[in-house]
Amino acid sequence: MPAPVRGGSRVAAKPRAKGPASPQAKRQQAKAEGGGSAPRLTPRHILMIAGGVLTLALGVTLATGGRGERIASAVGAGIDGKFGEAGFRLRAVHVQGASAMATADIIRAAAVHKDDPLLAMDLNALRERVEKVGWVKEAHVVRLLPDTLVIAVKERRQLAVWQHDGRSVVIDDKGEPIPEADPGRFNTLPLVVGAGGAQHAGEILPVLAQRPKLMARMEALVRVDDRRWDLRMKDGALIQLPAVDEEQALMQLEQLDLRSRILELGFERIDLRNPDTIAVRPRAPQPTPDATTTTAAAATPTEGV
């Protein structure tokens, strides 16, 4: 039977041994088969050698100045190649603590690619790039040998959508915009309108969040003259809050609602700006259709179409 073909050439079959070879013969045979080539280094051996070479490169740098820096750079490039041969190349990036919308922007900012030398990465520079992403409050970067990079982030909390000067942005709990966040995808966040609204939304929204019945009816939180708030309701009604002690005014509104169910019955405006008086403007009654007009309109003939 013909011998298998490898690399385009025929490999001759080895003659069958007539008897058990001696230990010395086995060692000679292994040496001959090795062809005199150097043994393949394991990742552990490469790390040990690299540590020694880096220490030597540091000594050369201190001794020779700028010329030593060039030598150390060349040595580092060679070490990166050895690390790559040992398998220390990037295969996977794991982002922890980020939402699905933020993850893509974080990976893009990290600017790493498959097969990049893992040990040659500047983790501090990578972390700084990630922390420039609007979603990210802080980040930590860790490499897991042999081939994984972990980016753990603390994401900024999305507080509201701020609308001002004809544009809308998502803001965090400090009032800072998150540029990468699409406001159209955050319909469940409260809408804050007006100059100064972003800076002060973090003060009033936690107070309103304790009143889910009111929040469910609110359409927008409007900043007035950068002094106080108006609550514009979904049915067009208006609640005017004072410039100070908003929580006290909201407690008065709750007491009024317990007595009269004003939020359910509806109103045109409730003025809470005076702490001693609650002014309520009822909603104007809807006009009832005139019976005569309705009858006459029903009797008017119409042309067929």
mmCIF file of C-alpha atoms in Angstrom:
data_model
loop_
_atom_site.group_PDB
_atom_site.id
_atom_site.type_symbol
_atom_site.label_atom_id
_atom_site.label_comp_id
_atom_site.label_asym_id
_atom_site.label_seq_id
_atom_site.Cartn_x
_atom_site.Cartn_y
_atom_site.Cartn_z
ATOM 1 C CA MET A 1 0.000 0.000 0.000
ATOM 2 C CA PRO A 2 1.517 3.412 -0.942
ATOM 3 C CA ALA A 3 2.660 5.761 1.809
ATOM 4 C CA PRO A 4 0.541 8.892 2.513
ATOM 5 C CA VAL A 5 1.451 12.084 0.643
ATOM 6 C CA ARG A 6 2.240 15.162 2.707
ATOM 7 C CA GLY A 7 3.169 18.547 1.289
ATOM 8 C CA GLY A 8 3.224 17.157 -2.218
ATOM 9 C CA SER A 9 5.937 14.548 -1.526
ATOM 10 C CA ARG A 10 5.770 10.827 -0.741
ATOM 11 C CA VAL A 11 6.925 9.789 2.720
ATOM 12 C CA ALA A 12 8.656 6.418 2.828
ATOM 13 C CA ALA A 13 7.359 3.878 5.313
ATOM 14 C CA LYS A 14 9.638 3.046 8.231
ATOM 15 C CA PRO A 15 10.982 -0.544 8.352
ATOM 16 C CA ARG A 16 9.418 -2.686 11.067
ATOM 17 C CA ALA A 17 11.693 -3.178 14.056
ATOM 18 C CA LYS A 18 12.882 -6.743 14.490
ATOM 19 C CA GLY A 19 12.988 -6.596 18.290
ATOM 20 C CA PRO A 20 12.779 -4.288 21.276
ATOM 21 C CA ALA A 21 15.287 -1.459 21.013
ATOM 22 C CA SER A 22 17.677 -0.655 23.821
ATOM 23 C CA PRO A 23 17.213 2.588 25.861
ATOM 24 C CA GLN A 24 20.301 4.075 24.216
ATOM 25 C CA ALA A 25 18.930 3.259 20.762
ATOM 26 C CA LYS A 26 15.603 4.886 21.665
ATOM 27 C CA ARG A 27 17.359 8.094 22.745
ATOM 28 C CA GLN A 28 19.400 8.164 19.521
ATOM 29 C CA GLN A 29 16.281 7.551 17.465
ATOM 30 C CA ALA A 30 14.369 10.359 19.261
ATOM 31 C CA LYS A 31 17.280 12.723 18.681
ATOM 32 C CA ALA A 32 17.396 11.799 15.000
ATOM 33 C CA GLU A 33 13.635 12.251 14.570
ATOM 34 C CA GLY A 34 13.792 15.652 16.284
ATOM 35 C CA GLY A 35 16.103 16.804 13.556
ATOM 36 C CA GLY A 36 18.062 18.886 16.035
ATOM 37 C CA SER A 37 15.214 21.478 16.328
ATOM 38 C CA ALA A 38 14.637 23.380 19.591
ATOM 39 C CA PRO A 39 11.765 22.174 21.811
ATOM 40 C CA ARG A 40 8.534 24.203 21.652
ATOM 41 C CA LEU A 41 8.164 26.603 24.599
ATOM 42 C CA THR A 42 5.062 26.496 26.763
ATOM 43 C CA PRO A 43 3.208 29.726 27.737
ATOM 44 C CA ARG A 44 4.663 29.442 31.239
ATOM 45 C CA HIS A 45 8.211 29.286 29.910
ATOM 46 C CA ILE A 46 7.576 32.250 27.628
ATOM 47 C CA LEU A 47 6.292 34.352 30.548
ATOM 48 C CA MET A 48 9.381 33.505 32.580
ATOM 49 C CA ILE A 49 11.705 34.370 29.716
ATOM 50 C CA ALA A 50 9.777 37.564 28.958
ATOM 51 C CA GLY A 51 10.070 38.716 32.563
ATOM 52 C CA GLY A 52 13.819 38.273 32.475
ATOM 53 C CA VAL A 53 14.145 40.030 29.131
ATOM 54 C CA LEU A 54 12.019 42.979 30.309
ATOM 55 C CA THR A 55 14.191 43.345 33.408
ATOM 56 C CA LEU A 56 17.286 43.338 31.223
ATOM 57 C CA ALA A 57 15.694 45.889 28.867
ATOM 58 C CA LEU A 58 14.937 48.181 31.798
ATOM 59 C CA GLY A 59 18.561 47.999 32.908
ATOM 60 C CA VAL A 60 19.770 48.792 29.414
ATOM 61 C CA THR A 61 17.381 51.755 29.198
ATOM 62 C CA LEU A 62 18.633 53.237 32.459
ATOM 63 C CA ALA A 63 22.251 52.744 31.409
ATOM 64 C CA THR A 64 22.156 54.023 27.839
ATOM 65 C CA GLY A 65 19.374 56.620 27.718
ATOM 66 C CA GLY A 66 17.593 57.183 24.411
ATOM 67 C CA ARG A 67 19.469 54.451 22.587
ATOM 68 C CA GLY A 68 18.391 52.042 25.288
ATOM 69 C CA GLU A 69 14.752 53.052 24.783
ATOM 70 C CA ARG A 70 14.970 52.042 21.145
ATOM 71 C CA ILE A 71 16.557 48.746 22.132
ATOM 72 C CA ALA A 72 13.842 48.137 24.743
ATOM 73 C CA SER A 73 11.152 48.933 22.181
ATOM 74 C CA ALA A 74 12.605 46.399 19.764
ATOM 75 C CA VAL A 75 12.847 43.810 22.534
ATOM 76 C CA GLY A 76 9.215 44.498 23.503
ATOM 77 C CA ALA A 77 8.084 43.918 19.926
ATOM 78 C CA GLY A 78 9.860 40.578 19.936
ATOM 79 C CA ILE A 79 8.237 39.615 23.217
ATOM 80 C CA ASP A 80 4.799 40.502 21.840
ATOM 81 C CA GLY A 81 5.480 38.119 18.994
ATOM 82 C CA LYS A 82 6.384 35.346 21.417
ATOM 83 C CA PHE A 83 3.224 36.042 23.425
ATOM 84 C CA GLY A 84 1.242 35.750 20.209
ATOM 85 C CA GLU A 85 2.884 32.431 19.417
ATOM 86 C CA ALA A 86 1.926 31.222 22.881
ATOM 87 C CA GLY A 87 -1.720 32.118 22.261
ATOM 88 C CA PHE A 88 -1.936 35.394 24.194
ATOM 89 C CA ARG A 89 -4.026 37.116 21.557
ATOM 90 C CA LEU A 90 -7.444 38.660 21.978
ATOM 91 C CA ARG A 91 -10.333 36.337 21.200
ATOM 92 C CA ALA A 92 -13.214 37.694 23.333
ATOM 93 C CA VAL A 93 -14.334 40.934 25.000
ATOM 94 C CA HIS A 94 -16.842 40.797 27.864
ATOM 95 C CA VAL A 95 -18.627 44.006 28.928
ATOM 96 C CA GLN A 96 -20.152 43.870 32.416
ATOM 97 C CA GLY A 97 -22.587 46.295 34.052
ATOM 98 C CA ALA A 98 -23.766 47.970 30.832
ATOM 99 C CA SER A 99 -27.150 47.910 29.146
ATOM 100 C CA ALA A 100 -27.539 46.448 25.677
ATOM 101 C CA MET A 101 -27.734 49.940 24.154
ATOM 102 C CA ALA A 102 -24.504 51.038 25.842
ATOM 103 C CA THR A 103 -22.460 47.928 25.105
ATOM 104 C CA ALA A 104 -21.958 48.630 21.397
ATOM 105 C CA ASP A 105 -20.655 52.163 22.102
ATOM 106 C CA ILE A 106 -18.311 50.853 24.795
ATOM 107 C CA ILE A 107 -16.778 48.208 22.526
ATOM 108 C CA ARG A 108 -16.394 50.788 19.750
ATOM 109 C CA ALA A 109 -14.589 53.185 22.101
ATOM 110 C CA ALA A 110 -12.308 50.421 23.402
ATOM 111 C CA ALA A 111 -10.854 50.167 19.869
ATOM 112 C CA VAL A 112 -9.539 46.625 20.251
ATOM 113 C CA HIS A 113 -9.587 43.958 17.587
ATOM 114 C CA LYS A 114 -9.425 40.217 17.369
ATOM 115 C CA ASP A 115 -5.876 38.804 17.486
ATOM 116 C CA ASP A 116 -4.419 41.949 19.100
ATOM 117 C CA PRO A 117 -1.535 40.984 21.472
ATOM 118 C CA LEU A 118 -3.267 40.859 24.835
ATOM 119 C CA LEU A 119 -0.258 41.594 27.031
ATOM 120 C CA ALA A 120 0.797 44.568 24.916
ATOM 121 C CA MET A 121 -2.448 46.471 25.576
ATOM 122 C CA ASP A 122 -2.294 49.689 27.585
ATOM 123 C CA LEU A 123 -5.139 49.072 30.022
ATOM 124 C CA ASN A 124 -5.064 52.596 31.468
ATOM 125 C CA ALA A 125 -5.443 54.172 28.039
ATOM 126 C CA LEU A 126 -8.211 51.708 27.208
ATOM 127 C CA ARG A 127 -10.058 52.574 30.425
ATOM 128 C CA GLU A 128 -9.788 56.291 29.672
ATOM 129 C CA ARG A 129 -11.297 55.757 26.222
ATOM 130 C CA VAL A 130 -14.199 53.809 27.696
ATOM 131 C CA GLU A 131 -14.860 56.446 30.378
ATOM 132 C CA LYS A 132 -15.269 59.081 27.654
ATOM 133 C CA VAL A 133 -18.429 57.276 26.504
ATOM 134 C CA GLY A 134 -21.507 59.159 27.713
ATOM 135 C CA TRP A 135 -23.144 56.038 29.140
ATOM 136 C CA VAL A 136 -20.198 55.310 31.442
ATOM 137 C CA LYS A 137 -19.692 56.741 34.914
ATOM 138 C CA GLU A 138 -16.564 54.705 35.670
ATOM 139 C CA ALA A 139 -14.796 51.679 34.208
ATOM 140 C CA HIS A 140 -12.309 48.956 35.127
ATOM 141 C CA VAL A 141 -10.423 46.854 32.576
ATOM 142 C CA VAL A 142 -8.940 43.423 33.302
ATOM 143 C CA ARG A 143 -7.276 40.900 31.022
ATOM 144 C CA LEU A 144 -7.888 37.206 31.612
ATOM 145 C CA LEU A 145 -5.119 35.124 30.086
ATOM 146 C CA PRO A 146 -4.795 33.681 27.620
ATOM 147 C CA ASP A 147 -7.281 35.476 25.355
ATOM 148 C CA THR A 148 -10.043 37.481 27.111
ATOM 149 C CA LEU A 149 -10.569 41.151 27.974
ATOM 150 C CA VAL A 150 -13.136 42.148 30.615
ATOM 151 C CA ILE A 151 -14.514 45.717 30.700
ATOM 152 C CA ALA A 152 -16.564 46.310 33.862
ATOM 153 C CA VAL A 153 -18.470 49.605 33.905
ATOM 154 C CA LYS A 154 -20.811 51.519 36.152
ATOM 155 C CA GLU A 155 -23.450 53.002 33.891
ATOM 156 C CA ARG A 156 -24.880 56.460 34.453
ATOM 157 C CA ARG A 157 -28.531 56.310 35.499
ATOM 158 C CA GLN A 158 -30.908 57.741 32.913
ATOM 159 C CA LEU A 159 -33.159 60.171 34.792
ATOM 160 C CA ALA A 160 -35.279 62.013 32.231
ATOM 161 C CA VAL A 161 -35.581 63.358 28.703
ATOM 162 C CA TRP A 162 -34.801 67.076 28.671
ATOM 163 C CA GLN A 163 -36.371 69.233 25.972
ATOM 164 C CA HIS A 164 -34.997 72.721 25.344
ATOM 165 C CA ASP A 165 -34.410 75.006 22.336
ATOM 166 C CA GLY A 166 -36.039 72.551 19.986
ATOM 167 C CA ARG A 167 -33.884 69.552 20.858
ATOM 168 C CA SER A 168 -34.230 66.618 23.218
ATOM 169 C CA VAL A 169 -31.513 64.724 25.098
ATOM 170 C CA VAL A 170 -31.419 62.047 27.768
ATOM 171 C CA ILE A 171 -29.915 63.297 31.039
ATOM 172 C CA ASP A 172 -28.502 61.446 34.032
ATOM 173 C CA ASP A 173 -29.241 62.062 37.710
ATOM 174 C CA LYS A 174 -26.687 64.909 37.734
ATOM 175 C CA GLY A 175 -28.379 66.676 34.840
ATOM 176 C CA GLU A 176 -25.569 65.807 32.398
ATOM 177 C CA PRO A 177 -26.541 64.807 28.836
ATOM 178 C CA ILE A 178 -25.856 61.295 27.586
ATOM 179 C CA PRO A 179 -25.081 62.042 23.912
ATOM 180 C CA GLU A 180 -25.227 58.433 22.690
ATOM 181 C CA ALA A 181 -28.721 57.840 24.141
ATOM 182 C CA ASP A 182 -31.561 58.191 21.638
ATOM 183 C CA PRO A 183 -34.450 60.048 23.365
ATOM 184 C CA GLY A 184 -36.942 58.254 21.140
ATOM 185 C CA ARG A 185 -36.067 54.977 22.850
ATOM 186 C CA PHE A 186 -36.776 56.298 26.351
ATOM 187 C CA ASN A 187 -40.503 56.960 26.231
ATOM 188 C CA THR A 188 -40.943 55.762 29.797
ATOM 189 C CA LEU A 189 -38.679 58.462 31.247
ATOM 190 C CA PRO A 190 -40.261 61.704 32.537
ATOM 191 C CA LEU A 191 -40.202 64.664 30.147
ATOM 192 C CA VAL A 192 -38.507 67.797 31.513
ATOM 193 C CA VAL A 193 -38.939 71.068 29.600
ATOM 194 C CA GLY A 194 -37.273 74.460 29.805
ATOM 195 C CA ALA A 195 -34.033 76.259 30.631
ATOM 196 C CA GLY A 196 -32.520 75.015 33.883
ATOM 197 C CA GLY A 197 -34.693 71.925 33.833
ATOM 198 C CA ALA A 198 -31.785 69.494 33.456
ATOM 199 C CA GLN A 199 -29.863 70.964 36.399
ATOM 200 C CA HIS A 200 -32.816 70.828 38.807
ATOM 201 C CA ALA A 201 -34.682 67.730 37.631
ATOM 202 C CA GLY A 202 -32.736 65.544 40.057
ATOM 203 C CA GLU A 203 -34.186 67.515 42.972
ATOM 204 C CA ILE A 204 -37.889 67.321 42.126
ATOM 205 C CA LEU A 205 -38.265 63.964 40.345
ATOM 206 C CA PRO A 206 -37.460 61.796 43.393
ATOM 207 C CA VAL A 207 -40.184 63.702 45.288
ATOM 208 C CA LEU A 208 -42.683 63.106 42.489
ATOM 209 C CA ALA A 209 -41.680 59.443 42.192
ATOM 210 C CA GLN A 210 -43.106 58.899 45.685
ATOM 211 C CA ARG A 211 -46.524 59.833 44.266
ATOM 212 C CA PRO A 212 -47.185 57.323 41.471
ATOM 213 C CA LYS A 213 -50.824 58.401 41.104
ATOM 214 C CA LEU A 214 -49.709 61.904 40.213
ATOM 215 C CA MET A 215 -46.820 60.734 38.031
ATOM 216 C CA ALA A 216 -49.155 58.526 36.009
ATOM 217 C CA ARG A 217 -51.208 61.580 35.042
ATOM 218 C CA MET A 218 -48.276 63.907 34.357
ATOM 219 C CA GLU A 219 -47.194 64.593 30.784
ATOM 220 C CA ALA A 220 -44.296 67.002 31.393
ATOM 221 C CA LEU A 221 -42.420 68.814 34.117
ATOM 222 C CA VAL A 222 -41.958 72.424 32.979
ATOM 223 C CA ARG A 223 -39.294 74.714 34.459
ATOM 224 C CA VAL A 224 -40.649 78.287 34.755
ATOM 225 C CA ASP A 225 -38.131 81.179 34.710
ATOM 226 C CA ASP A 226 -35.584 78.742 36.162
ATOM 227 C CA ARG A 227 -37.283 79.325 39.545
ATOM 228 C CA ARG A 228 -40.071 76.813 39.976
ATOM 229 C CA TRP A 229 -42.035 73.991 38.314
ATOM 230 C CA ASP A 230 -45.344 73.524 36.551
ATOM 231 C CA LEU A 231 -46.770 70.036 36.216
ATOM 232 C CA ARG A 232 -48.572 69.725 32.900
ATOM 233 C CA MET A 233 -51.029 66.868 32.972
ATOM 234 C CA LYS A 234 -51.998 64.550 30.119
ATOM 235 C CA ASP A 235 -55.521 66.006 29.964
ATOM 236 C CA GLY A 236 -54.162 69.577 29.586
ATOM 237 C CA ALA A 237 -54.572 70.598 33.240
ATOM 238 C CA LEU A 238 -51.859 72.518 35.087
ATOM 239 C CA ILE A 239 -50.481 72.266 38.635
ATOM 240 C CA GLN A 240 -48.356 75.241 39.675
ATOM 241 C CA LEU A 241 -45.731 74.510 42.353
ATOM 242 C CA PRO A 242 -44.000 77.138 44.524
ATOM 243 C CA ALA A 243 -40.336 78.075 44.160
ATOM 244 C CA VAL A 244 -39.552 76.528 47.570
ATOM 245 C CA ASP A 245 -41.023 73.718 49.689
ATOM 246 C CA GLU A 246 -42.368 71.767 46.707
ATOM 247 C CA GLU A 247 -42.829 68.652 48.826
ATOM 248 C CA GLN A 248 -45.015 70.515 51.325
ATOM 249 C CA ALA A 249 -47.170 71.807 48.459
ATOM 250 C CA LEU A 250 -47.541 68.305 47.049
ATOM 251 C CA MET A 251 -48.651 67.044 50.467
ATOM 252 C CA GLN A 252 -51.381 69.706 50.440
ATOM 253 C CA LEU A 253 -52.446 68.466 47.012
ATOM 254 C CA GLU A 254 -52.636 64.897 48.317
ATOM 255 C CA GLN A 255 -54.884 65.988 51.184
ATOM 256 C CA LEU A 256 -57.132 67.849 48.747
ATOM 257 C CA ASP A 257 -57.365 64.789 46.540
ATOM 258 C CA LEU A 258 -58.299 62.588 49.516
ATOM 259 C CA ARG A 259 -61.207 64.907 50.325
ATOM 260 C CA SER A 260 -62.484 65.675 46.833
ATOM 261 C CA ARG A 261 -60.858 63.203 44.394
ATOM 262 C CA ILE A 262 -59.779 66.232 42.377
ATOM 263 C CA LEU A 263 -57.265 64.280 40.272
ATOM 264 C CA GLU A 264 -59.977 61.902 39.075
ATOM 265 C CA LEU A 265 -62.708 64.507 38.557
ATOM 266 C CA GLY A 266 -60.435 66.831 36.606
ATOM 267 C CA PHE A 267 -59.621 70.541 36.799
ATOM 268 C CA GLU A 268 -58.173 73.295 34.669
ATOM 269 C CA ARG A 269 -55.549 74.565 37.096
ATOM 270 C CA ILE A 270 -54.429 74.122 40.706
ATOM 271 C CA ASP A 271 -52.261 76.919 42.100
ATOM 272 C CA LEU A 272 -50.059 75.784 45.019
ATOM 273 C CA ARG A 273 -47.713 78.788 44.998
ATOM 274 C CA ASN A 274 -49.256 80.328 48.114
ATOM 275 C CA PRO A 275 -48.607 78.043 51.123
ATOM 276 C CA ASP A 276 -51.732 79.391 52.891
ATOM 277 C CA THR A 277 -54.200 78.973 50.038
ATOM 278 C CA ILE A 278 -54.928 76.377 47.371
ATOM 279 C CA ALA A 279 -56.579 77.960 44.375
ATOM 280 C CA VAL A 280 -58.493 75.561 42.126
ATOM 281 C CA ARG A 281 -59.965 76.508 38.784
ATOM 282 C CA PRO A 282 -62.540 73.880 37.822
ATOM 283 C CA ARG A 283 -62.739 72.628 34.311
ATOM 284 C CA ALA A 284 -65.407 74.381 32.289
ATOM 285 C CA PRO A 285 -68.405 72.116 31.696
ATOM 286 C CA GLN A 286 -68.702 70.683 28.228
ATOM 287 C CA PRO A 287 -71.558 72.276 26.253
ATOM 288 C CA THR A 288 -74.460 69.923 25.637
ATOM 289 C CA PRO A 289 -75.745 69.739 22.049
ATOM 290 C CA ASP A 290 -78.930 71.744 21.453
ATOM 291 C CA ALA A 291 -81.801 69.383 20.777
ATOM 292 C CA THR A 292 -83.365 71.673 18.144
ATOM 293 C CA THR A 293 -80.103 72.048 16.264
ATOM 294 C CA THR A 294 -79.555 68.322 16.332
ATOM 295 C CA THR A 295 -83.028 67.629 14.954
ATOM 296 C CA ALA A 296 -82.666 70.218 12.246
ATOM 297 C CA ALA A 297 -79.299 68.877 11.227
ATOM 298 C CA ALA A 298 -80.694 65.382 11.042
ATOM 299 C CA ALA A 299 -83.522 66.585 8.791
ATOM 300 C CA THR A 300 -81.231 68.358 6.328
ATOM 301 C CA PRO A 301 -80.925 66.288 3.157
ATOM 302 C CA THR A 302 -77.454 65.419 1.925
ATOM 303 C CA GLU A 303 -76.262 64.738 -1.566
ATOM 304 C CA GLY A 304 -75.182 61.287 -2.456
ATOM 305 C CA VAL A 305 -71.578 60.764 -3.273
#
